[in-house]
Amino acid sequence: MSDRPPYLVERNPGYFEYQLPISVKLVVDHHGRVPLLKNERDEWELPGGKLEVGESPEQGACREVAEELTYTDEHGKLGVFGYDEVPDLHMPAPYKATIARWRDLVRSSTLDVSP
């Protein structure tokens, strides 16, 4: 009988991951612009990644964004784009839709997105 939850898989001795990877992404508004990262398929995508065991979605998103946006961009894999540039970027449609919804929310409210 194992003490670990059934949704965890031991990948290497002592290293566990979720059986079904859980990924979190985040739209970061930086003065009306959105930072994006280029992935291995040469597509732009939102910062984020897999949750680590024991992390909440909020903790995972904060950790991933901190890791990815402090990345030294020596290979052209980090870009900051205006909302109006996003529709023309090579990136998954759901990410474009999420960014558009955030843009509309920011523009239609008094939501303070200043740092």
Backbone as XML, in Angstrom:
<?xml version="1.0"?>
<chain id="A" units="angstrom">
  <residue number="1" name="MET">
    <atom name="N" x="0.837" y="-1.183" z="0.000"/>
    <atom name="CA" x="0.000" y="0.000" z="0.000"/>
    <atom name="C" x="0.883" y="1.248" z="0.000"/>
  </residue>
  <residue number="2" name="SER">
    <atom name="N" x="0.593" y="2.198" z="-0.859"/>
    <atom name="CA" x="1.398" y="3.401" z="-0.995"/>
    <atom name="C" x="0.779" y="4.558" z="-0.217"/>
  </residue>
  <residue number="3" name="ASP">
    <atom name="N" x="1.647" y="5.413" z="0.329"/>
    <atom name="CA" x="1.174" y="6.590" z="1.049"/>
    <atom name="C" x="0.902" y="7.759" z="0.123"/>
  </residue>
  <residue number="4" name="ARG">
    <atom name="N" x="1.357" y="7.684" z="-1.106"/>
    <atom name="CA" x="1.199" y="8.824" z="-2.024"/>
    <atom name="C" x="-0.189" y="8.805" z="-2.664"/>
  </residue>
  <residue number="5" name="PRO">
    <atom name="N" x="-0.702" y="9.987" z="-2.991"/>
    <atom name="CA" x="-2.010" y="10.060" z="-3.657"/>
    <atom name="C" x="-1.972" y="9.332" z="-5.005"/>
  </residue>
  <residue number="6" name="PRO">
    <atom name="N" x="-3.095" y="8.750" z="-5.439"/>
    <atom name="CA" x="-3.109" y="7.978" z="-6.678"/>
    <atom name="C" x="-2.893" y="8.815" z="-7.943"/>
  </residue>
  <residue number="7" name="TYR">
    <atom name="N" x="-3.004" y="10.136" z="-7.861"/>
    <atom name="CA" x="-2.830" y="10.979" z="-9.048"/>
    <atom name="C" x="-1.373" y="11.383" z="-9.274"/>
  </residue>
  <residue number="8" name="LEU">
    <atom name="N" x="-0.453" y="10.891" z="-8.439"/>
    <atom name="CA" x="0.965" y="11.170" z="-8.617"/>
    <atom name="C" x="1.671" y="9.950" z="-9.192"/>
  </residue>
  <residue number="9" name="VAL">
    <atom name="N" x="2.672" y="10.224" z="-10.025"/>
    <atom name="CA" x="3.474" y="9.169" z="-10.637"/>
    <atom name="C" x="4.932" y="9.424" z="-10.268"/>
  </residue>
  <residue number="10" name="GLU">
    <atom name="N" x="5.645" y="8.375" z="-9.852"/>
    <atom name="CA" x="7.057" y="8.517" z="-9.539"/>
    <atom name="C" x="7.851" y="8.351" z="-10.831"/>
  </residue>
  <residue number="11" name="ARG">
    <atom name="N" x="8.407" y="9.441" z="-11.347"/>
    <atom name="CA" x="9.147" y="9.426" z="-12.616"/>
    <atom name="C" x="10.566" y="8.899" z="-12.429"/>
  </residue>
  <residue number="12" name="ASN">
    <atom name="N" x="11.198" y="9.308" z="-11.369"/>
    <atom name="CA" x="12.530" y="8.853" z="-10.971"/>
    <atom name="C" x="12.457" y="8.619" z="-9.471"/>
  </residue>
  <residue number="13" name="PRO">
    <atom name="N" x="13.371" y="7.873" z="-8.904"/>
    <atom name="CA" x="13.319" y="7.640" z="-7.458"/>
    <atom name="C" x="13.213" y="8.947" z="-6.670"/>
  </residue>
  <residue number="14" name="GLY">
    <atom name="N" x="12.114" y="9.098" z="-5.950"/>
    <atom name="CA" x="11.889" y="10.283" z="-5.133"/>
    <atom name="C" x="11.351" y="11.487" z="-5.880"/>
  </residue>
  <residue number="15" name="TYR">
    <atom name="N" x="11.181" y="11.405" z="-7.227"/>
    <atom name="CA" x="10.672" y="12.535" z="-8.021"/>
    <atom name="C" x="9.271" y="12.197" z="-8.517"/>
  </residue>
  <residue number="16" name="PHE">
    <atom name="N" x="8.293" y="12.969" z="-8.045"/>
    <atom name="CA" x="6.902" y="12.729" z="-8.404"/>
    <atom name="C" x="6.370" y="13.842" z="-9.282"/>
  </residue>
  <residue number="17" name="GLU">
    <atom name="N" x="5.457" y="13.489" z="-10.163"/>
    <atom name="CA" x="4.725" y="14.449" z="-11.000"/>
    <atom name="C" x="3.257" y="14.057" z="-10.993"/>
  </residue>
  <residue number="18" name="TYR">
    <atom name="N" x="2.421" y="15.012" z="-11.390"/>
    <atom name="CA" x="1.009" y="14.692" z="-11.557"/>
    <atom name="C" x="0.854" y="13.718" z="-12.720"/>
  </residue>
  <residue number="19" name="GLN">
    <atom name="N" x="-0.048" y="12.742" z="-12.563"/>
    <atom name="CA" x="-0.277" y="11.747" z="-13.607"/>
    <atom name="C" x="-0.718" y="12.414" z="-14.906"/>
  </residue>
  <residue number="20" name="LEU">
    <atom name="N" x="-1.622" y="13.369" z="-14.798"/>
    <atom name="CA" x="-2.027" y="14.187" z="-15.943"/>
    <atom name="C" x="-1.431" y="15.565" z="-15.708"/>
  </residue>
  <residue number="21" name="PRO">
    <atom name="N" x="-0.497" y="15.998" z="-16.546"/>
    <atom name="CA" x="0.147" y="17.302" z="-16.312"/>
    <atom name="C" x="-0.872" y="18.427" z="-16.237"/>
  </residue>
  <residue number="22" name="ILE">
    <atom name="N" x="-0.697" y="19.275" z="-15.264"/>
    <atom name="CA" x="-1.562" y="20.437" z="-15.077"/>
    <atom name="C" x="-0.723" y="21.655" z="-15.400"/>
  </residue>
  <residue number="23" name="SER">
    <atom name="N" x="-1.169" y="22.434" z="-16.370"/>
    <atom name="CA" x="-0.415" y="23.597" z="-16.804"/>
    <atom name="C" x="-1.193" y="24.866" z="-16.472"/>
  </residue>
  <residue number="24" name="VAL">
    <atom name="N" x="-0.474" y="25.895" z="-16.087"/>
    <atom name="CA" x="-1.072" y="27.192" z="-15.805"/>
    <atom name="C" x="-0.409" y="28.234" z="-16.694"/>
  </residue>
  <residue number="25" name="LYS">
    <atom name="N" x="-1.186" y="29.169" z="-17.194"/>
    <atom name="CA" x="-0.681" y="30.270" z="-18.024"/>
    <atom name="C" x="-1.220" y="31.563" z="-17.443"/>
  </residue>
  <residue number="26" name="LEU">
    <atom name="N" x="-0.550" y="32.651" z="-17.750"/>
    <atom name="CA" x="-0.934" y="33.923" z="-17.170"/>
    <atom name="C" x="-0.767" y="35.044" z="-18.186"/>
  </residue>
  <residue number="27" name="VAL">
    <atom name="N" x="-1.769" y="35.917" z="-18.277"/>
    <atom name="CA" x="-1.647" y="37.132" z="-19.080"/>
    <atom name="C" x="-1.074" y="38.201" z="-18.154"/>
  </residue>
  <residue number="28" name="VAL">
    <atom name="N" x="0.055" y="38.750" z="-18.544"/>
    <atom name="CA" x="0.708" y="39.799" z="-17.764"/>
    <atom name="C" x="0.596" y="41.083" z="-18.572"/>
  </residue>
  <residue number="29" name="ASP">
    <atom name="N" x="-0.073" y="42.084" z="-18.015"/>
    <atom name="CA" x="-0.205" y="43.373" z="-18.689"/>
    <atom name="C" x="0.894" y="44.285" z="-18.165"/>
  </residue>
  <residue number="30" name="HIS">
    <atom name="N" x="1.808" y="44.645" z="-19.032"/>
    <atom name="CA" x="2.906" y="45.526" z="-18.647"/>
    <atom name="C" x="2.757" y="46.831" z="-19.417"/>
  </residue>
  <residue number="31" name="HIS">
    <atom name="N" x="2.062" y="47.790" z="-18.813"/>
    <atom name="CA" x="1.829" y="49.095" z="-19.425"/>
    <atom name="C" x="1.144" y="48.950" z="-20.794"/>
  </residue>
  <residue number="32" name="GLY">
    <atom name="N" x="0.123" y="48.102" z="-20.863"/>
    <atom name="CA" x="-0.616" y="47.931" z="-22.112"/>
    <atom name="C" x="0.051" y="47.010" z="-23.112"/>
  </residue>
  <residue number="33" name="ARG">
    <atom name="N" x="1.088" y="46.307" z="-22.690"/>
    <atom name="CA" x="1.784" y="45.367" z="-23.565"/>
    <atom name="C" x="1.833" y="44.010" z="-22.880"/>
  </residue>
  <residue number="34" name="VAL">
    <atom name="N" x="1.980" y="42.957" z="-23.677"/>
    <atom name="CA" x="1.928" y="41.588" z="-23.174"/>
    <atom name="C" x="3.245" y="40.862" z="-23.476"/>
  </residue>
  <residue number="35" name="PRO">
    <atom name="N" x="3.973" y="40.416" z="-22.445"/>
    <atom name="CA" x="5.174" y="39.628" z="-22.704"/>
    <atom name="C" x="4.801" y="38.196" z="-23.094"/>
  </residue>
  <residue number="36" name="LEU">
    <atom name="N" x="5.437" y="37.697" z="-24.149"/>
    <atom name="CA" x="5.207" y="36.336" z="-24.645"/>
    <atom name="C" x="6.546" y="35.656" z="-24.861"/>
  </residue>
  <residue number="37" name="LEU">
    <atom name="N" x="6.523" y="34.328" z="-24.858"/>
    <atom name="CA" x="7.743" y="33.538" z="-25.051"/>
    <atom name="C" x="7.590" y="32.667" z="-26.278"/>
  </residue>
  <residue number="38" name="LYS">
    <atom name="N" x="8.668" y="32.472" z="-27.009"/>
    <atom name="CA" x="8.634" y="31.621" z="-28.199"/>
    <atom name="C" x="8.966" y="30.194" z="-27.772"/>
  </residue>
  <residue number="39" name="ASN">
    <atom name="N" x="8.108" y="29.240" z="-28.176"/>
    <atom name="CA" x="8.320" y="27.846" z="-27.782"/>
    <atom name="C" x="9.102" y="27.076" z="-28.847"/>
  </residue>
  <residue number="40" name="GLU">
    <atom name="N" x="9.270" y="25.781" z="-28.620"/>
    <atom name="CA" x="10.057" y="24.943" z="-29.523"/>
    <atom name="C" x="9.403" y="24.765" z="-30.894"/>
  </residue>
  <residue number="41" name="ARG">
    <atom name="N" x="8.108" y="25.086" z="-31.013"/>
    <atom name="CA" x="7.416" y="25.015" z="-32.312"/>
    <atom name="C" x="7.446" y="26.367" z="-33.032"/>
  </residue>
  <residue number="42" name="ASP">
    <atom name="N" x="8.235" y="27.314" z="-32.494"/>
    <atom name="CA" x="8.371" y="28.649" z="-33.044"/>
    <atom name="C" x="7.059" y="29.432" z="-32.970"/>
  </residue>
  <residue number="43" name="GLU">
    <atom name="N" x="6.232" y="29.131" z="-31.944"/>
    <atom name="CA" x="4.985" y="29.851" z="-31.695"/>
    <atom name="C" x="5.183" y="30.730" z="-30.454"/>
  </residue>
  <residue number="44" name="TRP">
    <atom name="N" x="4.483" y="31.853" z="-30.427"/>
    <atom name="CA" x="4.483" y="32.695" z="-29.236"/>
    <atom name="C" x="3.456" y="32.121" z="-28.275"/>
  </residue>
  <residue number="45" name="GLU">
    <atom name="N" x="3.753" y="32.164" z="-26.985"/>
    <atom name="CA" x="2.799" y="31.680" z="-25.993"/>
    <atom name="C" x="2.904" y="32.472" z="-24.706"/>
  </residue>
  <residue number="46" name="LEU">
    <atom name="N" x="1.881" y="32.322" z="-23.884"/>
    <atom name="CA" x="1.835" y="32.995" z="-22.598"/>
    <atom name="C" x="2.844" y="32.373" z="-21.638"/>
  </residue>
  <residue number="47" name="PRO">
    <atom name="N" x="3.388" y="33.172" z="-20.716"/>
    <atom name="CA" x="4.271" y="32.591" z="-19.708"/>
    <atom name="C" x="3.475" y="31.646" z="-18.815"/>
  </residue>
  <residue number="48" name="GLY">
    <atom name="N" x="4.111" y="30.575" z="-18.402"/>
    <atom name="CA" x="3.468" y="29.595" z="-17.527"/>
    <atom name="C" x="4.118" y="28.246" z="-17.692"/>
  </residue>
  <residue number="49" name="GLY">
    <atom name="N" x="3.533" y="27.244" z="-17.089"/>
    <atom name="CA" x="4.073" y="25.900" z="-17.188"/>
    <atom name="C" x="3.370" y="24.941" z="-16.257"/>
  </residue>
  <residue number="50" name="LYS">
    <atom name="N" x="4.008" y="23.794" z="-16.029"/>
    <atom name="CA" x="3.410" y="22.740" z="-15.215"/>
    <atom name="C" x="3.473" y="23.074" z="-13.725"/>
  </residue>
  <residue number="51" name="LEU">
    <atom name="N" x="2.411" y="22.659" z="-13.034"/>
    <atom name="CA" x="2.403" y="22.765" z="-11.580"/>
    <atom name="C" x="3.356" y="21.740" z="-10.991"/>
  </residue>
  <residue number="52" name="GLU">
    <atom name="N" x="4.043" y="22.142" z="-9.956"/>
    <atom name="CA" x="4.851" y="21.197" z="-9.202"/>
    <atom name="C" x="3.980" y="20.594" z="-8.111"/>
  </residue>
  <residue number="53" name="VAL">
    <atom name="N" x="4.338" y="19.411" z="-7.676"/>
    <atom name="CA" x="3.557" y="18.717" z="-6.660"/>
    <atom name="C" x="3.419" y="19.592" z="-5.417"/>
  </residue>
  <residue number="54" name="GLY">
    <atom name="N" x="2.173" y="19.765" z="-4.978"/>
    <atom name="CA" x="1.890" y="20.553" z="-3.781"/>
    <atom name="C" x="1.635" y="22.024" z="-4.031"/>
  </residue>
  <residue number="55" name="GLU">
    <atom name="N" x="1.840" y="22.511" z="-5.265"/>
    <atom name="CA" x="1.606" y="23.924" z="-5.572"/>
    <atom name="C" x="0.134" y="24.167" z="-5.894"/>
  </residue>
  <residue number="56" name="SER">
    <atom name="N" x="-0.345" y="25.331" z="-5.509"/>
    <atom name="CA" x="-1.662" y="25.764" z="-5.969"/>
    <atom name="C" x="-1.480" y="26.351" z="-7.361"/>
  </residue>
  <residue number="57" name="PRO">
    <atom name="N" x="-2.557" y="26.474" z="-8.152"/>
    <atom name="CA" x="-2.420" y="27.123" z="-9.464"/>
    <atom name="C" x="-1.826" y="28.529" z="-9.361"/>
  </residue>
  <residue number="58" name="GLU">
    <atom name="N" x="-2.219" y="29.274" z="-8.323"/>
    <atom name="CA" x="-1.693" y="30.627" z="-8.153"/>
    <atom name="C" x="-0.190" y="30.604" z="-7.884"/>
  </residue>
  <residue number="59" name="GLN">
    <atom name="N" x="0.256" y="29.688" z="-7.020"/>
    <atom name="CA" x="1.687" y="29.580" z="-6.722"/>
    <atom name="C" x="2.468" y="29.166" z="-7.965"/>
  </residue>
  <residue number="60" name="GLY">
    <atom name="N" x="1.916" y="28.202" z="-8.725"/>
    <atom name="CA" x="2.595" y="27.741" z="-9.934"/>
    <atom name="C" x="2.720" y="28.834" z="-10.971"/>
  </residue>
  <residue number="61" name="ALA">
    <atom name="N" x="1.628" y="29.604" z="-11.173"/>
    <atom name="CA" x="1.671" y="30.692" z="-12.149"/>
    <atom name="C" x="2.703" y="31.739" z="-11.743"/>
  </residue>
  <residue number="62" name="CYS">
    <atom name="N" x="2.730" y="32.104" z="-10.460"/>
    <atom name="CA" x="3.698" y="33.102" z="-9.995"/>
    <atom name="C" x="5.127" y="32.595" z="-10.163"/>
  </residue>
  <residue number="63" name="ARG">
    <atom name="N" x="5.386" y="31.342" z="-9.819"/>
    <atom name="CA" x="6.737" y="30.789" z="-9.950"/>
    <atom name="C" x="7.164" y="30.762" z="-11.411"/>
  </residue>
  <residue number="64" name="GLU">
    <atom name="N" x="6.278" y="30.255" z="-12.287"/>
    <atom name="CA" x="6.619" y="30.149" z="-13.703"/>
    <atom name="C" x="6.870" y="31.519" z="-14.328"/>
  </residue>
  <residue number="65" name="VAL">
    <atom name="N" x="6.019" y="32.489" z="-14.029"/>
    <atom name="CA" x="6.194" y="33.834" z="-14.592"/>
    <atom name="C" x="7.499" y="34.443" z="-14.094"/>
  </residue>
  <residue number="66" name="ALA">
    <atom name="N" x="7.795" y="34.275" z="-12.807"/>
    <atom name="CA" x="9.053" y="34.809" z="-12.273"/>
    <atom name="C" x="10.243" y="34.159" z="-12.967"/>
  </residue>
  <residue number="67" name="GLU">
    <atom name="N" x="10.169" y="32.847" z="-13.188"/>
    <atom name="CA" x="11.270" y="32.148" z="-13.862"/>
    <atom name="C" x="11.411" y="32.612" z="-15.305"/>
  </residue>
  <residue number="68" name="GLU">
    <atom name="N" x="10.301" y="32.680" z="-16.008"/>
    <atom name="CA" x="10.358" y="32.940" z="-17.450"/>
    <atom name="C" x="10.578" y="34.399" z="-17.794"/>
  </residue>
  <residue number="69" name="LEU">
    <atom name="N" x="10.062" y="35.309" z="-17.009"/>
    <atom name="CA" x="10.204" y="36.721" z="-17.358"/>
    <atom name="C" x="11.480" y="37.340" z="-16.811"/>
  </residue>
  <residue number="70" name="THR">
    <atom name="N" x="12.243" y="36.610" z="-16.012"/>
    <atom name="CA" x="13.565" y="37.078" z="-15.627"/>
    <atom name="C" x="14.623" y="36.388" z="-16.473"/>
  </residue>
  <residue number="71" name="TYR">
    <atom name="N" x="14.157" y="35.696" z="-17.486"/>
    <atom name="CA" x="14.990" y="34.964" z="-18.428"/>
    <atom name="C" x="15.861" y="35.941" z="-19.224"/>
  </residue>
  <residue number="72" name="THR">
    <atom name="N" x="17.136" y="35.639" z="-19.365"/>
    <atom name="CA" x="18.023" y="36.464" z="-20.189"/>
    <atom name="C" x="17.765" y="36.118" z="-21.645"/>
  </residue>
  <residue number="73" name="ASP">
    <atom name="N" x="17.328" y="37.072" z="-22.420"/>
    <atom name="CA" x="16.907" y="36.796" z="-23.791"/>
    <atom name="C" x="18.056" y="36.942" z="-24.769"/>
  </residue>
  <residue number="74" name="GLU">
    <atom name="N" x="18.865" y="35.914" z="-24.856"/>
    <atom name="CA" x="19.968" y="35.962" z="-25.805"/>
    <atom name="C" x="19.643" y="35.216" z="-27.087"/>
  </residue>
  <residue number="75" name="HIS">
    <atom name="N" x="18.481" y="34.594" z="-27.168"/>
    <atom name="CA" x="18.119" y="33.824" z="-28.361"/>
    <atom name="C" x="16.824" y="34.310" z="-29.009"/>
  </residue>
  <residue number="76" name="GLY">
    <atom name="N" x="16.353" y="35.489" z="-28.677"/>
    <atom name="CA" x="15.146" y="36.036" z="-29.296"/>
    <atom name="C" x="13.876" y="35.290" z="-28.938"/>
  </residue>
  <residue number="77" name="LYS">
    <atom name="N" x="13.825" y="34.712" z="-27.737"/>
    <atom name="CA" x="12.655" y="33.926" z="-27.354"/>
    <atom name="C" x="11.705" y="34.674" z="-26.433"/>
  </residue>
  <residue number="78" name="LEU">
    <atom name="N" x="11.979" y="35.930" z="-26.143"/>
    <atom name="CA" x="11.101" y="36.732" z="-25.311"/>
    <atom name="C" x="10.711" y="37.967" z="-26.110"/>
  </residue>
  <residue number="79" name="GLY">
    <atom name="N" x="9.417" y="38.227" z="-26.190"/>
    <atom name="CA" x="8.939" y="39.407" z="-26.907"/>
    <atom name="C" x="7.858" y="40.097" z="-26.106"/>
  </residue>
  <residue number="80" name="VAL">
    <atom name="N" x="7.740" y="41.400" z="-26.246"/>
    <atom name="CA" x="6.686" y="42.166" z="-25.584"/>
    <atom name="C" x="5.897" y="42.854" z="-26.679"/>
  </residue>
  <residue number="81" name="PHE">
    <atom name="N" x="4.593" y="42.579" z="-26.720"/>
    <atom name="CA" x="3.755" y="43.018" z="-27.836"/>
    <atom name="C" x="2.567" y="43.827" z="-27.345"/>
  </residue>
  <residue number="82" name="GLY">
    <atom name="N" x="2.147" y="44.790" z="-28.153"/>
    <atom name="CA" x="0.909" y="45.502" z="-27.895"/>
    <atom name="C" x="-0.267" y="44.594" z="-28.202"/>
  </residue>
  <residue number="83" name="TYR">
    <atom name="N" x="-1.390" y="44.859" z="-27.549"/>
    <atom name="CA" x="-2.576" y="44.024" z="-27.769"/>
    <atom name="C" x="-2.947" y="43.932" z="-29.244"/>
  </residue>
  <residue number="84" name="ASP">
    <atom name="N" x="-2.788" y="45.018" z="-29.984"/>
    <atom name="CA" x="-3.185" y="45.019" z="-31.393"/>
    <atom name="C" x="-2.237" y="44.216" z="-32.274"/>
  </residue>
  <residue number="85" name="GLU">
    <atom name="N" x="-1.052" y="43.871" z="-31.771"/>
    <atom name="CA" x="-0.103" y="43.052" z="-32.531"/>
    <atom name="C" x="-0.384" y="41.554" z="-32.390"/>
  </residue>
  <residue number="86" name="VAL">
    <atom name="N" x="-1.052" y="41.161" z="-31.316"/>
    <atom name="CA" x="-1.245" y="39.744" z="-30.994"/>
    <atom name="C" x="-1.984" y="38.966" z="-32.085"/>
  </residue>
  <residue number="87" name="PRO">
    <atom name="N" x="-3.058" y="39.500" z="-32.703"/>
    <atom name="CA" x="-3.756" y="38.699" z="-33.708"/>
    <atom name="C" x="-2.876" y="38.230" z="-34.866"/>
  </residue>
  <residue number="88" name="ASP">
    <atom name="N" x="-1.820" y="38.951" z="-35.181"/>
    <atom name="CA" x="-0.952" y="38.575" z="-36.300"/>
    <atom name="C" x="0.192" y="37.638" z="-35.905"/>
  </residue>
  <residue number="89" name="LEU">
    <atom name="N" x="0.314" y="37.321" z="-34.631"/>
    <atom name="CA" x="1.406" y="36.463" z="-34.174"/>
    <atom name="C" x="1.087" y="34.990" z="-34.425"/>
  </residue>
  <residue number="90" name="HIS">
    <atom name="N" x="2.125" y="34.204" z="-34.647"/>
    <atom name="CA" x="1.986" y="32.757" z="-34.782"/>
    <atom name="C" x="1.921" y="32.178" z="-33.371"/>
  </residue>
  <residue number="91" name="MET">
    <atom name="N" x="0.690" y="31.876" z="-32.922"/>
    <atom name="CA" x="0.490" y="31.332" z="-31.583"/>
    <atom name="C" x="-0.842" y="30.608" z="-31.529"/>
  </residue>
  <residue number="92" name="PRO">
    <atom name="N" x="-1.031" y="29.701" z="-30.567"/>
    <atom name="CA" x="-2.286" y="28.967" z="-30.462"/>
    <atom name="C" x="-3.489" y="29.902" z="-30.293"/>
  </residue>
  <residue number="93" name="ALA">
    <atom name="N" x="-4.555" y="29.599" z="-30.979"/>
    <atom name="CA" x="-5.771" y="30.429" z="-30.952"/>
    <atom name="C" x="-6.324" y="30.634" z="-29.532"/>
  </residue>
  <residue number="94" name="PRO">
    <atom name="N" x="-6.319" y="29.615" z="-28.668"/>
    <atom name="CA" x="-6.845" y="29.863" z="-27.318"/>
    <atom name="C" x="-6.065" y="30.933" z="-26.556"/>
  </residue>
  <residue number="95" name="TYR">
    <atom name="N" x="-4.761" y="31.029" z="-26.793"/>
    <atom name="CA" x="-3.981" y="32.077" z="-26.135"/>
    <atom name="C" x="-4.396" y="33.449" z="-26.666"/>
  </residue>
  <residue number="96" name="LYS">
    <atom name="N" x="-4.598" y="33.539" z="-27.972"/>
    <atom name="CA" x="-5.043" y="34.816" z="-28.552"/>
    <atom name="C" x="-6.382" y="35.226" z="-27.958"/>
  </residue>
  <residue number="97" name="ALA">
    <atom name="N" x="-7.291" y="34.266" z="-27.817"/>
    <atom name="CA" x="-8.621" y="34.560" z="-27.268"/>
    <atom name="C" x="-8.517" y="35.021" z="-25.811"/>
  </residue>
  <residue number="98" name="THR">
    <atom name="N" x="-7.657" y="34.402" z="-25.039"/>
    <atom name="CA" x="-7.476" y="34.785" z="-23.640"/>
    <atom name="C" x="-6.915" y="36.198" z="-23.538"/>
  </residue>
  <residue number="99" name="ILE">
    <atom name="N" x="-5.936" y="36.514" z="-24.358"/>
    <atom name="CA" x="-5.350" y="37.855" z="-24.357"/>
    <atom name="C" x="-6.393" y="38.885" z="-24.774"/>
  </residue>
  <residue number="100" name="ALA">
    <atom name="N" x="-7.209" y="38.561" z="-25.764"/>
    <atom name="CA" x="-8.259" y="39.490" z="-26.214"/>
    <atom name="C" x="-9.279" y="39.735" z="-25.104"/>
  </residue>
  <residue number="101" name="ARG">
    <atom name="N" x="-9.667" y="38.677" z="-24.388"/>
    <atom name="CA" x="-10.622" y="38.852" z="-23.280"/>
    <atom name="C" x="-10.020" y="39.756" z="-22.198"/>
  </residue>
  <residue number="102" name="TRP">
    <atom name="N" x="-8.729" y="39.555" z="-21.897"/>
    <atom name="CA" x="-8.083" y="40.398" z="-20.889"/>
    <atom name="C" x="-8.031" y="41.844" z="-21.365"/>
  </residue>
  <residue number="103" name="ARG">
    <atom name="N" x="-7.657" y="42.055" z="-22.636"/>
    <atom name="CA" x="-7.608" y="43.411" z="-23.204"/>
    <atom name="C" x="-8.972" y="44.083" z="-23.058"/>
  </residue>
  <residue number="104" name="ASP">
    <atom name="N" x="-10.034" y="43.373" z="-23.407"/>
    <atom name="CA" x="-11.379" y="43.942" z="-23.328"/>
    <atom name="C" x="-11.752" y="44.280" z="-21.888"/>
  </residue>
  <residue number="105" name="LEU">
    <atom name="N" x="-11.363" y="43.415" z="-20.952"/>
    <atom name="CA" x="-11.633" y="43.676" z="-19.542"/>
    <atom name="C" x="-10.911" y="44.930" z="-19.083"/>
  </residue>
  <residue number="106" name="VAL">
    <atom name="N" x="-9.648" y="45.046" z="-19.456"/>
    <atom name="CA" x="-8.854" y="46.217" z="-19.055"/>
    <atom name="C" x="-9.440" y="47.489" z="-19.651"/>
  </residue>
  <residue number="107" name="ARG">
    <atom name="N" x="-9.814" y="47.433" z="-20.915"/>
    <atom name="CA" x="-10.320" y="48.628" z="-21.592"/>
    <atom name="C" x="-11.715" y="49.036" z="-21.137"/>
  </residue>
  <residue number="108" name="SER">
    <atom name="N" x="-12.504" y="48.080" z="-20.666"/>
    <atom name="CA" x="-13.899" y="48.385" z="-20.310"/>
    <atom name="C" x="-14.097" y="48.646" z="-18.820"/>
  </residue>
  <residue number="109" name="SER">
    <atom name="N" x="-13.019" y="48.634" z="-18.049"/>
    <atom name="CA" x="-13.191" y="48.799" z="-16.602"/>
    <atom name="C" x="-12.179" y="49.792" z="-16.061"/>
  </residue>
  <residue number="110" name="THR">
    <atom name="N" x="-12.281" y="49.973" z="-14.781"/>
    <atom name="CA" x="-11.306" y="50.820" z="-14.108"/>
    <atom name="C" x="-10.269" y="49.941" z="-13.412"/>
  </residue>
  <residue number="111" name="LEU">
    <atom name="N" x="-10.122" y="48.719" z="-13.913"/>
    <atom name="CA" x="-9.164" y="47.783" z="-13.363"/>
    <atom name="C" x="-7.767" y="48.389" z="-13.402"/>
  </residue>
  <residue number="112" name="ASP">
    <atom name="N" x="-7.120" y="48.433" z="-12.255"/>
    <atom name="CA" x="-5.781" y="49.004" z="-12.173"/>
    <atom name="C" x="-4.758" y="47.903" z="-12.469"/>
  </residue>
  <residue number="113" name="VAL">
    <atom name="N" x="-4.070" y="47.990" z="-13.605"/>
    <atom name="CA" x="-3.069" y="47.003" z="-13.972"/>
    <atom name="C" x="-1.663" y="47.573" z="-13.874"/>
  </residue>
  <residue number="114" name="SER">
    <atom name="N" x="-1.542" y="48.692" z="-13.179"/>
    <atom name="CA" x="-0.203" y="49.279" z="-13.049"/>
    <atom name="C" x="0.619" y="48.442" z="-12.073"/>
  </residue>
  <residue number="115" name="PRO">
    <atom name="N" x="1.947" y="48.427" z="-12.290"/>
    <atom name="CA" x="2.815" y="47.628" z="-11.409"/>
    <atom name="C" x="2.875" y="48.170" z="-9.997"/>
  </residue>
</chain>
